[in-house]
């Protein structure tokens, strides 16, 4: 059973485009490039300015460039959320996750269904902050996983309602 609750970035992003960084390890490999294309196509172009390692020479939006120039901070500091594909090991994934956790930015860490998020082997999944969402994606696409994450980040969070089971034992002492 899912319950809606309101939270997060919607207050920060009112009346402005959101900035997202999408990282795909080894986008030069055709299978990785296919995943990258699916992820990038899943992000609504009207709402997001997307920076990615898939197209490293692509120009950033004018508003992001102006903000970076005015603050003298790297573009990554101005991203509202990160989408990371963890199907292949890459040292940069650890850095991006650590940076996003330290700056309290939402992260969607994707990994192929049937595998496990290797990056988190040395960290208990329960100790990750709520801003880190790990999700397995099916072979036929990542679109639905990304849309659920974006709904959560944009203000409508679907969370599971816990089910509590207990056994009532009546003894002679009662």
PDB file of N, CA and C in Angstrom, residues 79-145:
ATOM      1  N   UNK A  79      23.847  21.244  -9.245  1.00  0.00           N
ATOM      2  CA  UNK A  79      22.889  20.237  -9.694  1.00  0.00           C
ATOM      3  C   UNK A  79      21.856  19.995  -8.600  1.00  0.00           C
ATOM      4  N   UNK A  80      20.612  19.828  -9.017  1.00  0.00           N
ATOM      5  CA  UNK A  80      19.536  19.554  -8.066  1.00  0.00           C
ATOM      6  C   UNK A  80      19.439  18.069  -7.744  1.00  0.00           C
ATOM      7  N   UNK A  81      19.842  17.219  -8.685  1.00  0.00           N
ATOM      8  CA  UNK A  81      19.783  15.782  -8.465  1.00  0.00           C
ATOM      9  C   UNK A  81      20.784  15.092  -9.371  1.00  0.00           C
ATOM     10  N   UNK A  82      21.127  13.850  -9.014  1.00  0.00           N
ATOM     11  CA  UNK A  82      22.048  13.048  -9.804  1.00  0.00           C
ATOM     12  C   UNK A  82      21.393  11.719 -10.134  1.00  0.00           C
ATOM     13  N   UNK A  83      21.596  11.285 -11.366  1.00  0.00           N
ATOM     14  CA  UNK A  83      21.153   9.961 -11.790  1.00  0.00           C
ATOM     15  C   UNK A  83      22.403   9.213 -12.222  1.00  0.00           C
ATOM     16  N   UNK A  84      22.685   8.117 -11.535  1.00  0.00           N
ATOM     17  CA  UNK A  84      23.909   7.362 -11.771  1.00  0.00           C
ATOM     18  C   UNK A  84      23.565   5.941 -12.177  1.00  0.00           C
ATOM     19  N   UNK A  85      24.219   5.443 -13.213  1.00  0.00           N
ATOM     20  CA  UNK A  85      24.006   4.073 -13.648  1.00  0.00           C
ATOM     21  C   UNK A  85      25.166   3.254 -13.109  1.00  0.00           C
ATOM     22  N   UNK A  86      24.878   2.273 -12.270  1.00  0.00           N
ATOM     23  CA  UNK A  86      25.920   1.509 -11.590  1.00  0.00           C
ATOM     24  C   UNK A  86      26.094   0.102 -12.109  1.00  0.00           C
ATOM     25  N   UNK A  87      25.745  -0.149 -13.360  1.00  0.00           N
ATOM     26  CA  UNK A  87      25.888  -1.491 -13.919  1.00  0.00           C
ATOM     27  C   UNK A  87      27.329  -1.912 -14.125  1.00  0.00           C
ATOM     28  N   UNK A  88      28.215  -0.955 -14.259  1.00  0.00           N
ATOM     29  CA  UNK A  88      29.646  -1.221 -14.399  1.00  0.00           C
ATOM     30  C   UNK A  88      30.371  -0.474 -13.293  1.00  0.00           C
ATOM     31  N   UNK A  89      31.404  -1.081 -12.783  1.00  0.00           N
ATOM     32  CA  UNK A  89      32.177  -0.409 -11.731  1.00  0.00           C
ATOM     33  C   UNK A  89      32.966   0.750 -12.320  1.00  0.00           C
ATOM     34  N   UNK A  90      33.007   1.833 -11.586  1.00  0.00           N
ATOM     35  CA  UNK A  90      33.749   3.013 -12.016  1.00  0.00           C
ATOM     36  C   UNK A  90      34.102   3.813 -10.773  1.00  0.00           C
ATOM     37  N   UNK A  91      35.347   4.270 -10.675  1.00  0.00           N
ATOM     38  CA  UNK A  91      35.773   5.010  -9.494  1.00  0.00           C
ATOM     39  C   UNK A  91      35.030   6.330  -9.338  1.00  0.00           C
ATOM     40  N   UNK A  92      34.539   6.882 -10.423  1.00  0.00           N
ATOM     41  CA  UNK A  92      33.843   8.160 -10.337  1.00  0.00           C
ATOM     42  C   UNK A  92      32.475   8.035  -9.663  1.00  0.00           C
ATOM     43  N   UNK A  93      31.867   6.862  -9.721  1.00  0.00           N
ATOM     44  CA  UNK A  93      30.579   6.652  -9.053  1.00  0.00           C
ATOM     45  C   UNK A  93      30.681   6.912  -7.555  1.00  0.00           C
ATOM     46  N   UNK A  94      31.727   6.399  -6.928  1.00  0.00           N
ATOM     47  CA  UNK A  94      31.920   6.606  -5.493  1.00  0.00           C
ATOM     48  C   UNK A  94      32.059   8.074  -5.148  1.00  0.00           C
ATOM     49  N   UNK A  95      32.826   8.795  -5.954  1.00  0.00           N
ATOM     50  CA  UNK A  95      32.991  10.230  -5.726  1.00  0.00           C
ATOM     51  C   UNK A  95      31.659  10.953  -5.850  1.00  0.00           C
ATOM     52  N   UNK A  96      30.892  10.646  -6.898  1.00  0.00           N
ATOM     53  CA  UNK A  96      29.619  11.336  -7.116  1.00  0.00           C
ATOM     54  C   UNK A  96      28.619  11.048  -6.000  1.00  0.00           C
ATOM     55  N   UNK A  97      28.566   9.804  -5.545  1.00  0.00           N
ATOM     56  CA  UNK A  97      27.670   9.453  -4.436  1.00  0.00           C
ATOM     57  C   UNK A  97      28.095  10.189  -3.170  1.00  0.00           C
ATOM     58  N   UNK A  98      29.377  10.181  -2.868  1.00  0.00           N
ATOM     59  CA  UNK A  98      29.870  10.854  -1.661  1.00  0.00           C
ATOM     60  C   UNK A  98      29.592  12.363  -1.729  1.00  0.00           C
ATOM     61  N   UNK A  99      29.813  12.966  -2.880  1.00  0.00           N
ATOM     62  CA  UNK A  99      29.562  14.402  -3.047  1.00  0.00           C
ATOM     63  C   UNK A  99      28.080  14.713  -2.852  1.00  0.00           C
ATOM     64  N   UNK A 100      27.222  13.903  -3.455  1.00  0.00           N
ATOM     65  CA  UNK A 100      25.781  14.145  -3.338  1.00  0.00           C
ATOM     66  C   UNK A 100      25.290  13.943  -1.907  1.00  0.00           C
ATOM     67  N   UNK A 101      25.828  12.956  -1.213  1.00  0.00           N
ATOM     68  CA  UNK A 101      25.440  12.744   0.186  1.00  0.00           C
ATOM     69  C   UNK A 101      25.890  13.930   1.027  1.00  0.00           C
ATOM     70  N   UNK A 102      27.115  14.377   0.805  1.00  0.00           N
ATOM     71  CA  UNK A 102      27.646  15.500   1.591  1.00  0.00           C
ATOM     72  C   UNK A 102      26.867  16.785   1.343  1.00  0.00           C
ATOM     73  N   UNK A 103      26.370  16.975   0.132  1.00  0.00           N
ATOM     74  CA  UNK A 103      25.624  18.197  -0.194  1.00  0.00           C
ATOM     75  C   UNK A 103      24.109  17.989  -0.124  1.00  0.00           C
ATOM     76  N   UNK A 104      23.699  16.803   0.333  1.00  0.00           N
ATOM     77  CA  UNK A 104      22.282  16.470   0.534  1.00  0.00           C
ATOM     78  C   UNK A 104      21.452  16.589  -0.748  1.00  0.00           C
ATOM     79  N   UNK A 105      22.021  16.118  -1.844  1.00  0.00           N
ATOM     80  CA  UNK A 105      21.309  16.126  -3.123  1.00  0.00           C
ATOM     81  C   UNK A 105      20.711  14.740  -3.375  1.00  0.00           C
ATOM     82  N   UNK A 106      19.527  14.687  -3.939  1.00  0.00           N
ATOM     83  CA  UNK A 106      18.919  13.384  -4.246  1.00  0.00           C
ATOM     84  C   UNK A 106      19.726  12.636  -5.313  1.00  0.00           C
ATOM     85  N   UNK A 107      19.856  11.342  -5.116  1.00  0.00           N
ATOM     86  CA  UNK A 107      20.581  10.481  -6.051  1.00  0.00           C
ATOM     87  C   UNK A 107      19.672   9.313  -6.411  1.00  0.00           C
ATOM     88  N   UNK A 108      19.623   9.012  -7.699  1.00  0.00           N
ATOM     89  CA  UNK A 108      19.024   7.759  -8.146  1.00  0.00           C
ATOM     90  C   UNK A 108      20.181   6.904  -8.649  1.00  0.00           C
ATOM     91  N   UNK A 109      20.467   5.835  -7.925  1.00  0.00           N
ATOM     92  CA  UNK A 109      21.538   4.915  -8.301  1.00  0.00           C
ATOM     93  C   UNK A 109      20.882   3.703  -8.944  1.00  0.00           C
ATOM     94  N   UNK A 110      21.007   3.597 -10.252  1.00  0.00           N
ATOM     95  CA  UNK A 110      20.388   2.518 -11.015  1.00  0.00           C
ATOM     96  C   UNK A 110      21.365   1.367 -11.212  1.00  0.00           C
ATOM     97  N   UNK A 111      20.848   0.159 -11.211  1.00  0.00           N
ATOM     98  CA  UNK A 111      21.658  -1.007 -11.528  1.00  0.00           C
ATOM     99  C   UNK A 111      20.759  -2.040 -12.185  1.00  0.00           C
ATOM    100  N   UNK A 112      21.307  -2.870 -13.072  1.00  0.00           N
ATOM    101  CA  UNK A 112      20.475  -3.841 -13.790  1.00  0.00           C
ATOM    102  C   UNK A 112      19.822  -4.852 -12.850  1.00  0.00           C
ATOM    103  N   UNK A 113      18.570  -5.178 -13.154  1.00  0.00           N
ATOM    104  CA  UNK A 113      17.854  -6.190 -12.371  1.00  0.00           C
ATOM    105  C   UNK A 113      18.614  -7.511 -12.461  1.00  0.00           C
ATOM    106  N   UNK A 114      18.713  -8.201 -11.349  1.00  0.00           N
ATOM    107  CA  UNK A 114      19.452  -9.459 -11.298  1.00  0.00           C
ATOM    108  C   UNK A 114      20.885  -9.290 -10.819  1.00  0.00           C
ATOM    109  N   UNK A 115      21.312  -8.030 -10.642  1.00  0.00           N
ATOM    110  CA  UNK A 115      22.642  -7.754 -10.086  1.00  0.00           C
ATOM    111  C   UNK A 115      22.431  -7.049  -8.753  1.00  0.00           C
ATOM    112  N   UNK A 116      23.517  -6.604  -8.138  1.00  0.00           N
ATOM    113  CA  UNK A 116      23.386  -5.870  -6.886  1.00  0.00           C
ATOM    114  C   UNK A 116      24.227  -4.600  -6.982  1.00  0.00           C
ATOM    115  N   UNK A 117      23.890  -3.587  -6.205  1.00  0.00           N
ATOM    116  CA  UNK A 117      24.665  -2.345  -6.238  1.00  0.00           C
ATOM    117  C   UNK A 117      26.004  -2.525  -5.509  1.00  0.00           C
ATOM    118  N   UNK A 118      27.015  -2.938  -6.237  1.00  0.00           N
ATOM    119  CA  UNK A 118      28.319  -3.290  -5.678  1.00  0.00           C
ATOM    120  C   UNK A 118      28.938  -2.126  -4.907  1.00  0.00           C
ATOM    121  N   UNK A 119      28.685  -0.908  -5.345  1.00  0.00           N
ATOM    122  CA  UNK A 119      29.269   0.260  -4.694  1.00  0.00           C
ATOM    123  C   UNK A 119      28.948   0.311  -3.200  1.00  0.00           C
ATOM    124  N   UNK A 120      27.796  -0.227  -2.812  1.00  0.00           N
ATOM    125  CA  UNK A 120      27.350  -0.138  -1.427  1.00  0.00           C
ATOM    126  C   UNK A 120      27.663  -1.400  -0.617  1.00  0.00           C
ATOM    127  N   UNK A 121      28.561  -2.248  -1.112  1.00  0.00           N
ATOM    128  CA  UNK A 121      28.906  -3.481  -0.388  1.00  0.00           C
ATOM    129  C   UNK A 121      29.472  -3.215   1.000  1.00  0.00           C
ATOM    130  N   UNK A 122      30.226  -2.136   1.160  1.00  0.00           N
ATOM    131  CA  UNK A 122      30.877  -1.860   2.441  1.00  0.00           C
ATOM    132  C   UNK A 122      30.078  -0.905   3.315  1.00  0.00           C
ATOM    133  N   UNK A 123      28.925  -0.530   2.844  1.00  0.00           N
ATOM    134  CA  UNK A 123      28.050   0.365   3.602  1.00  0.00           C
ATOM    135  C   UNK A 123      26.700  -0.330   3.701  1.00  0.00           C
ATOM    136  N   UNK A 124      26.164  -0.416   4.869  1.00  0.00           N
ATOM    137  CA  UNK A 124      24.848  -1.007   5.016  1.00  0.00           C
ATOM    138  C   UNK A 124      23.798  -0.155   4.325  1.00  0.00           C
ATOM    139  N   UNK A 125      22.964  -0.771   3.523  1.00  0.00           N
ATOM    140  CA  UNK A 125      21.943  -0.016   2.789  1.00  0.00           C
ATOM    141  C   UNK A 125      21.052   0.781   3.748  1.00  0.00           C
ATOM    142  N   UNK A 126      20.825   0.246   4.946  1.00  0.00           N
ATOM    143  CA  UNK A 126      19.975   0.947   5.909  1.00  0.00           C
ATOM    144  C   UNK A 126      20.638   2.201   6.461  1.00  0.00           C
ATOM    145  N   UNK A 127      21.960   2.314   6.318  1.00  0.00           N
ATOM    146  CA  UNK A 127      22.642   3.497   6.830  1.00  0.00           C
ATOM    147  C   UNK A 127      22.727   4.628   5.796  1.00  0.00           C
ATOM    148  N   UNK A 128      22.252   4.375   4.585  1.00  0.00           N
ATOM    149  CA  UNK A 128      22.253   5.426   3.570  1.00  0.00           C
ATOM    150  C   UNK A 128      21.184   6.461   3.894  1.00  0.00           C
ATOM    151  N   UNK A 129      21.456   7.729   3.620  1.00  0.00           N
ATOM    152  CA  UNK A 129      20.437   8.746   3.874  1.00  0.00           C
ATOM    153  C   UNK A 129      19.242   8.572   2.926  1.00  0.00           C
ATOM    154  N   UNK A 130      18.138   9.174   3.285  1.00  0.00           N
ATOM    155  CA  UNK A 130      16.918   9.065   2.486  1.00  0.00           C
ATOM    156  C   UNK A 130      17.077   9.675   1.101  1.00  0.00           C
ATOM    157  N   UNK A 131      18.081  10.521   0.908  1.00  0.00           N
ATOM    158  CA  UNK A 131      18.282  11.138  -0.401  1.00  0.00           C
ATOM    159  C   UNK A 131      18.870  10.164  -1.418  1.00  0.00           C
ATOM    160  N   UNK A 132      19.372   9.025  -0.959  1.00  0.00           N
ATOM    161  CA  UNK A 132      19.945   8.019  -1.863  1.00  0.00           C
ATOM    162  C   UNK A 132      18.892   6.956  -2.146  1.00  0.00           C
ATOM    163  N   UNK A 133      18.525   6.849  -3.408  1.00  0.00           N
ATOM    164  CA  UNK A 133      17.555   5.841  -3.830  1.00  0.00           C
ATOM    165  C   UNK A 133      18.278   4.873  -4.750  1.00  0.00           C
ATOM    166  N   UNK A 134      18.291   3.603  -4.384  1.00  0.00           N
ATOM    167  CA  UNK A 134      18.860   2.584  -5.257  1.00  0.00           C
ATOM    168  C   UNK A 134      17.703   1.827  -5.879  1.00  0.00           C
ATOM    169  N   UNK A 135      17.810   1.553  -7.177  1.00  0.00           N
ATOM    170  CA  UNK A 135      16.714   0.878  -7.861  1.00  0.00           C
ATOM    171  C   UNK A 135      17.247  -0.003  -8.979  1.00  0.00           C
ATOM    172  N   UNK A 136      16.750  -1.227  -9.012  1.00  0.00           N
ATOM    173  CA  UNK A 136      17.074  -2.130 -10.112  1.00  0.00           C
ATOM    174  C   UNK A 136      16.144  -1.803 -11.271  1.00  0.00           C
ATOM    175  N   UNK A 137      16.709  -1.788 -12.457  1.00  0.00           N
ATOM    176  CA  UNK A 137      15.862  -1.518 -13.620  1.00  0.00           C
ATOM    177  C   UNK A 137      15.783  -2.775 -14.487  1.00  0.00           C
ATOM    178  N   UNK A 138      14.610  -2.990 -15.093  1.00  0.00           N
ATOM    179  CA  UNK A 138      14.424  -4.176 -15.930  1.00  0.00           C
ATOM    180  C   UNK A 138      15.132  -4.002 -17.278  1.00  0.00           C
ATOM    181  N   UNK A 139      15.375  -5.100 -17.964  1.00  0.00           N
ATOM    182  CA  UNK A 139      16.080  -5.017 -19.240  1.00  0.00           C
ATOM    183  C   UNK A 139      15.338  -4.195 -20.295  1.00  0.00           C
ATOM    184  N   UNK A 140      14.028  -4.121 -20.180  1.00  0.00           N
ATOM    185  CA  UNK A 140      13.262  -3.405 -21.198  1.00  0.00           C
ATOM    186  C   UNK A 140      13.247  -1.896 -20.992  1.00  0.00           C
ATOM    187  N   UNK A 141      13.867  -1.405 -19.943  1.00  0.00           N
ATOM    188  CA  UNK A 141      13.949   0.040 -19.818  1.00  0.00           C
ATOM    189  C   UNK A 141      13.962   0.555 -18.405  1.00  0.00           C
ATOM    190  N   UNK A 142      14.355   1.807 -18.309  1.00  0.00           N
ATOM    191  CA  UNK A 142      14.488   2.463 -17.020  1.00  0.00           C
ATOM    192  C   UNK A 142      13.455   3.570 -16.821  1.00  0.00           C
ATOM    193  N   UNK A 143      12.642   3.814 -17.819  1.00  0.00           N
ATOM    194  CA  UNK A 143      11.734   4.961 -17.793  1.00  0.00           C
ATOM    195  C   UNK A 143      10.843   4.990 -16.564  1.00  0.00           C
ATOM    196  N   UNK A 144      10.194   3.884 -16.239  1.00  0.00           N
ATOM    197  CA  UNK A 144       9.269   3.887 -15.107  1.00  0.00           C
ATOM    198  C   UNK A 144       9.998   4.130 -13.787  1.00  0.00           C
ATOM    199  N   UNK A 145      11.192   3.569 -13.639  1.00  0.00           N
ATOM    200  CA  UNK A 145      11.980   3.760 -12.417  1.00  0.00           C
ATOM    201  C   UNK A 145      12.341   5.235 -12.261  1.00  0.00           C
TER     202      UNK A 145
END
